[in-house]
Every structure is written in C-alpha cells, then in structure tokens.
Amino acid sequence: MTKVLILGANGQIAREAIDLFKDRKDIQLSLFLRQAKRIQPVAPSDSKIIEGDVLNPEDLTAAVTGQDVVYANLSGTNSIEKQAKSVVTAMDKAGVKRLIWISTLGIYDEVPGKFGEWNHHMLDDGYLPNYSAAAKIIEASDLDYTIIRPAWLTNKHEIDYETTQKGTPFVGTEVSRRSVAAFVVELAENPAIEIRHSVGLNKPNTDGDQPAWY
Ligand SMILES: NC(=O)c1ccc[n+]([C@@H]2O[C@H](COP(=O)([O-])OP(=O)(O)OC[C@H]3O[C@@H](n4cnc5c(N)ncnc54)[C@H](OP(=O)(O)O)[C@@H]3O)[C@@H](O)[C@H]2O)c1
C-alpha cells in the first residue's frame, strides 16, 4: 500500500487525480485542503480528509508524517515560493522524501519562438518569476522530487500527453488537467521514475503561436 498525501486537494487537477486514484487499490489517499467541506462530496470513502493550510507548519508536518508520496497541487502567485519552502521544511522534518510538485511551463525560459513570447506576455506579471523561485527551492532540496510543468490547461476529458525534460525546448501549447493527473498517478505508482527531474507535459501535435482557444 502506498500512502499518498494530496496538498491542495480541492484544486482542479487534484480532483481529476482523486478520480483516477480511487480505483487503485494499492493507494491510500489523504486529502489536505483549506476547507474540508468542499471535498467531502467527492472524496473516496476510504480517504482521510485533513483541513489545513500549507503555510501552517504544524498542520503540514502532522499531515506529511508517515506518508510515502506528497503530491503538491498548489497555486498562488504571491505565496507559491513560501509554500515551496513550507513543503520542503515539513518533509525534511517528517523524513518523507518523495515529492510531486505541479509548476508551470516557462519557469526556465524554455518555451521557444512566438509561443514563448506570448507566454511571457501573459505570465510575466509576477507569476513566472515566483513559480520559478519555488521550483529552485524544490531543486535545491535533497528530496526525491518530480516537478511537472504543464502546458496551458484544458478541462477536456482526455488523457493524451507527451513529456520533455529540463534543458530541452518545451513542445506544444496545451494539455488536459486529466492528463496531468494521469501522469501524477503514474509517478505515485512507480517510485523509481523521474526522480529529481523537471518534466514538461503537453498534448502531442498542439504546436502553435498560442493555445488554440486564444
Ligand atoms: N491554468 C493554466 O493553464 C496552468 C498551466 C500550467 C500550470 N498551471 C498551474 O498548475 C497548478 C495547478 O492547477 P489547478 O488548475 O489544479 O489549480 P487550482 O484549481 O487553482 O488548485 C490549486 C489549489 O491550491 C490550493 N492552495 C493554495 N494555497 C494553499 C495553501 N496555503 N494551503 C492549502 N492549499 C492551498 C487552493 O486551495 P483553495 O481551494 O482553498 O483555494 C486550490 O485548491 C496551479 O499552480 C496553476 O497555476 C496552470
């Protein structure tokens, strides 16, 4: 049995992941979120619901203790760097090593061409620098992390993705939240893959100057 803690369990990707995890008999889920009542209707009956804030060290350390995998599905332009510090500190304290961290495309200036320029234009207003700073904190830790850098997210009910590694140009413009969730499940079930990697995620054949719906 693998114990997986989801931080930010009410997030949109997290909800897709909960839906995929719930059929896996080898996974024991704990769901950490700021307002527990929001997740109660969709939480699997055998999951544990924990109300807490990632920026509260006591809440977080108690939740992380005894877990095998921490999947952080967090957001916040002005708080994501602090949240990264808080997660690393709590995991170090609890002696938990495996972290899956959702970030974004563009944190290494890895998006080429006109789409890269458009991405900067859309995301430079604090978001990219702060998400980049958060990723640096994770990478400077000694955790067994995987940073996931999704393309622009859609709510399509599909699992269709390919990956790129840090140091290579980002490919494509979009990916579904369900695809990101499927990759998270794959990582949680295979503890030896993508360790200390930062992985871009996109839907194949979606190259363009901007996402199709813009
Ligand atoms: N939109 C895009 O195209 C795109 C592309 C690439 C990457 N991303 C990034 O991917 C990440 C996940 O996406 P998503 O759609 O799942 O995001 P989301 O729906 O905004 O989920 C993020 C969750 O983080 C939780 N959270 C924030 N601060 C917290 C704290 N201090 N303690 C506990 N929970 C906290 C929020 O909780 P509450 O429910 O309590 O507010 C929210 O449920 C985000 O960081 C997003 O910026 C987005």
Coordinates of C-alpha atoms and ligand atoms in Angstrom, one line a residue:
M1 CA 0.0 0.0 0.0
T2 CA 1.4 3.4 -1.0
K3 CA 0.3 6.4 1.2
V4 CA -0.3 9.5 -1.0
L5 CA -1.0 12.9 0.5
I6 CA -2.6 15.5 -1.8
L7 CA -1.9 19.1 -0.8
G8 CA -4.5 21.5 -2.3
A9 CA -6.9 18.6 -2.8
N10 CA -9.7 20.8 -3.9
G11 CA -7.7 22.0 -6.9
Q12 CA -8.9 21.2 -10.4
I13 CA -6.0 18.8 -11.3
A14 CA -6.2 17.3 -7.8
R15 CA -9.9 16.4 -8.3
E16 CA -9.0 14.7 -11.6
A17 CA -6.3 12.8 -9.8
I18 CA -8.6 11.8 -6.9
D19 CA -11.0 10.4 -9.6
L20 CA -8.1 8.3 -11.1
F21 CA -6.6 7.2 -7.8
K22 CA -9.9 6.0 -6.4
D23 CA -9.9 2.8 -8.5
R24 CA -6.3 2.0 -7.4
K25 CA -6.5 -0.5 -4.5
D26 CA -2.7 -0.1 -3.8
I27 CA -3.1 3.6 -2.9
Q28 CA -4.2 5.1 0.4
L29 CA -5.2 8.7 -0.1
S30 CA -5.0 11.6 2.4
L31 CA -6.6 14.9 1.2
F32 CA -5.3 18.1 2.6
L33 CA -7.2 21.3 1.9
R34 CA -8.2 24.6 3.5
Q35 CA -11.9 24.0 3.6
A36 CA -12.6 20.3 4.2
K37 CA -16.3 20.5 3.4
R38 CA -15.5 21.3 -0.2
I39 CA -14.1 17.9 -1.0
Q40 CA -16.4 15.8 1.2
P41 CA -18.9 15.0 -1.6
V42 CA -16.2 13.6 -4.0
A43 CA -13.7 12.1 -1.5
P44 CA -13.4 8.3 -1.8
S45 CA -14.9 6.7 1.3
D46 CA -11.6 5.2 2.4
S47 CA -9.6 8.5 2.1
K48 CA -8.6 10.7 5.0
I49 CA -9.6 14.4 4.9
I50 CA -7.4 16.9 6.6
E51 CA -8.3 20.5 7.0
G52 CA -5.2 22.7 7.0
D53 CA -3.1 25.4 5.4
V54 CA 0.2 24.6 3.7
L55 CA 1.6 27.8 5.2
N56 CA 0.9 26.5 8.7
P57 CA 3.9 24.4 9.7
E58 CA 2.1 22.4 12.4
D59 CA -0.8 21.5 10.1
L60 CA 1.6 20.5 7.3
T61 CA 4.1 18.5 9.3
A62 CA 1.4 16.5 11.0
A63 CA -0.2 15.7 7.6
V64 CA 3.1 14.7 5.9
T65 CA 4.3 12.4 8.7
G66 CA 4.0 8.8 7.7
Q67 CA 3.2 9.4 4.0
D68 CA 5.1 7.8 1.2
V69 CA 4.3 10.4 -1.5
V70 CA 3.4 14.0 -1.2
Y71 CA 1.6 15.5 -4.3
A72 CA 1.5 19.2 -4.1
N73 CA -1.2 20.8 -6.3
L74 CA -0.9 24.3 -5.1
S75 CA -1.3 27.8 -6.5
G76 CA -0.7 31.4 -5.6
T77 CA 1.4 33.9 -7.4
N78 CA 2.4 35.7 -4.2
S79 CA 2.6 32.7 -1.9
I80 CA 3.9 29.8 -4.1
E81 CA 7.6 30.4 -3.1
K82 CA 6.6 30.4 0.6
Q83 CA 4.6 27.2 0.1
A84 CA 7.5 25.5 -1.5
K85 CA 9.7 26.4 1.5
S86 CA 7.0 25.1 3.8
V87 CA 6.6 21.8 2.0
V88 CA 10.4 21.2 1.9
T89 CA 10.7 22.0 5.6
A90 CA 7.8 19.8 6.6
M91 CA 9.0 16.9 4.5
D92 CA 12.6 17.2 5.9
K93 CA 11.2 17.2 9.4
A94 CA 9.0 14.2 8.8
G95 CA 11.7 12.3 6.9
V96 CA 9.5 11.9 3.8
K97 CA 11.4 12.0 0.5
R98 CA 9.1 11.7 -2.5
L99 CA 7.5 14.9 -3.8
I100 CA 5.4 15.6 -6.9
W101 CA 5.2 19.3 -7.5
I102 CA 2.9 21.0 -10.0
S103 CA 4.6 24.0 -11.6
T104 CA 4.1 25.6 -15.0
L105 CA 5.6 25.9 -18.4
G106 CA 8.1 28.7 -18.8
I107 CA 9.9 28.7 -15.5
Y108 CA 13.3 28.2 -17.2
D109 CA 12.5 30.4 -20.2
E110 CA 12.3 27.0 -22.1
V111 CA 9.3 27.9 -24.3
P112 CA 10.7 28.7 -27.8
G113 CA 9.5 31.0 -30.6
K114 CA 6.4 33.1 -30.8
F115 CA 4.5 30.9 -28.2
G116 CA 7.4 31.6 -25.8
E117 CA 7.0 35.4 -26.3
W118 CA 3.2 35.1 -25.9
N119 CA 3.7 33.0 -22.7
H120 CA 6.0 35.7 -21.3
H121 CA 3.5 38.4 -22.2
M122 CA 0.7 36.5 -20.4
L123 CA 2.6 35.3 -17.3
D124 CA 5.5 37.7 -16.6
D125 CA 3.4 39.7 -14.1
G126 CA 4.8 38.1 -11.1
Y127 CA 3.6 34.6 -11.8
L128 CA 6.6 33.1 -13.8
P129 CA 9.3 34.7 -11.5
N130 CA 7.6 33.3 -8.4
Y131 CA 6.9 29.9 -9.8
S132 CA 10.5 29.8 -11.0
A133 CA 11.7 30.7 -7.4
A134 CA 9.5 28.0 -6.0
A135 CA 11.0 25.4 -8.3
K136 CA 14.5 26.5 -7.3
I137 CA 13.7 25.8 -3.7
I138 CA 12.5 22.3 -4.6
E139 CA 15.6 21.6 -6.8
A140 CA 17.9 22.8 -4.0
S141 CA 16.4 20.3 -1.5
D142 CA 17.6 16.8 -1.2
L143 CA 14.1 15.4 -1.8
D144 CA 13.2 12.9 -4.4
Y145 CA 11.1 15.4 -6.4
T146 CA 9.5 15.5 -9.7
I147 CA 8.5 18.9 -10.9
I148 CA 5.7 18.9 -13.5
R149 CA 5.5 21.8 -16.0
P150 CA 2.1 21.5 -17.7
A151 CA 1.3 23.5 -20.9
W152 CA -1.9 25.7 -20.8
L153 CA -4.5 23.6 -19.1
T154 CA -7.8 22.4 -20.6
N155 CA -10.7 20.6 -19.0
K156 CA -11.1 18.1 -21.8
H157 CA -12.0 14.6 -20.6
E158 CA -8.9 13.0 -22.2
I159 CA -5.6 11.5 -21.3
D160 CA -3.2 12.4 -24.1
Y161 CA 0.3 13.7 -23.3
E162 CA 4.0 13.6 -24.0
T163 CA 6.9 14.8 -22.0
T164 CA 10.0 16.9 -22.3
Q165 CA 12.9 17.2 -19.9
K166 CA 14.5 20.2 -18.4
G167 CA 17.3 21.5 -20.7
T168 CA 15.3 20.8 -23.8
P169 CA 12.8 23.2 -25.5
F170 CA 9.1 23.0 -24.4
V171 CA 6.8 21.5 -27.0
G172 CA 3.1 22.1 -27.7
T173 CA 0.7 24.7 -26.2
E174 CA -2.0 22.8 -24.2
V175 CA -2.6 19.7 -22.1
S176 CA -5.7 18.5 -20.2
R177 CA -5.9 18.5 -16.4
R178 CA -6.8 14.9 -16.6
S179 CA -3.6 14.1 -18.4
V180 CA -1.5 15.8 -15.7
A181 CA -3.5 13.8 -13.2
A182 CA -2.7 10.6 -15.1
F183 CA 1.0 11.4 -15.0
V184 CA 0.8 12.1 -11.3
V185 CA -0.8 8.6 -10.8
E186 CA 1.9 7.0 -12.9
L187 CA 4.6 8.7 -10.8
A188 CA 2.9 7.7 -7.5
E189 CA 2.7 4.1 -8.6
N190 CA 6.3 3.9 -9.9
P191 CA 8.5 5.4 -7.2
A192 CA 11.7 5.0 -9.2
I193 CA 10.8 7.0 -12.3
E194 CA 11.5 10.7 -13.0
I195 CA 13.4 11.2 -9.7
R196 CA 14.9 14.7 -9.4
H197 CA 13.6 15.5 -12.9
S198 CA 11.6 18.6 -14.1
V199 CA 9.2 17.4 -16.7
G200 CA 7.3 19.4 -19.3
L201 CA 3.8 18.0 -20.2
N202 CA 1.9 18.8 -23.4
K203 CA -0.7 17.3 -25.7
P204 CA 1.0 16.0 -28.9
N205 CA 0.6 18.0 -32.1
T206 CA -0.6 21.2 -30.4
D207 CA 2.3 23.4 -31.5
G208 CA 1.3 27.0 -32.3
D209 CA 1.9 30.6 -31.6
Q210 CA -0.6 30.4 -28.7
P211 CA -3.2 27.9 -27.4
A212 CA -6.0 27.2 -29.9
W213 CA -8.7 28.9 -27.9
Y214 CA -7.0 32.3 -27.8
Ligands
LIG1 N1 -4.1 27.5 -16.0 C1 -3.1 27.0 -16.7 O1 -3.2 27.0 -17.9 C2 -1.9 26.5 -16.0 C3 -0.9 25.9 -16.8 C4 0.2 25.4 -16.1 C5 0.3 25.3 -14.7 N2 -0.7 25.8 -14.0 C6 -0.6 25.7 -12.5 O2 -0.9 24.4 -12.1 C7 -1.3 24.4 -10.8 C8 -2.5 23.5 -10.5 O3 -3.6 23.8 -11.4 P1 -5.1 23.7 -10.9 O4 -5.9 24.0 -12.1 O5 -5.3 22.4 -10.2 O6 -5.1 24.9 -9.8 P2 -6.3 25.2 -8.8 O7 -7.6 24.7 -9.1 O8 -6.1 26.7 -8.6 O9 -5.8 24.5 -7.4 C9 -4.8 25.0 -6.6 C10 -5.2 24.6 -5.1 O10 -4.2 25.1 -4.3 C11 -4.8 25.4 -3.0 N3 -4.0 26.2 -2.2 C12 -3.4 27.4 -2.5 N4 -2.8 27.9 -1.4 C13 -2.9 27.0 -0.4 C14 -2.5 26.9 1.0 N5 -1.8 27.9 1.5 N6 -2.8 25.8 1.7 C15 -3.5 24.8 1.1 N7 -4.0 24.8 -0.1 C16 -3.7 25.9 -0.9 C17 -6.1 26.1 -3.4 O11 -7.0 25.9 -2.3 P3 -8.4 26.6 -2.1 O12 -9.3 25.7 -2.9 O13 -8.6 26.6 -0.6 O14 -8.2 28.0 -2.7 C18 -6.5 25.3 -4.7 O15 -7.5 24.3 -4.4 C19 -1.5 25.9 -10.4 O16 -0.4 26.3 -9.6 C20 -1.6 26.6 -11.7 O17 -1.1 27.9 -11.7 C21 -1.8 26.4 -14.6

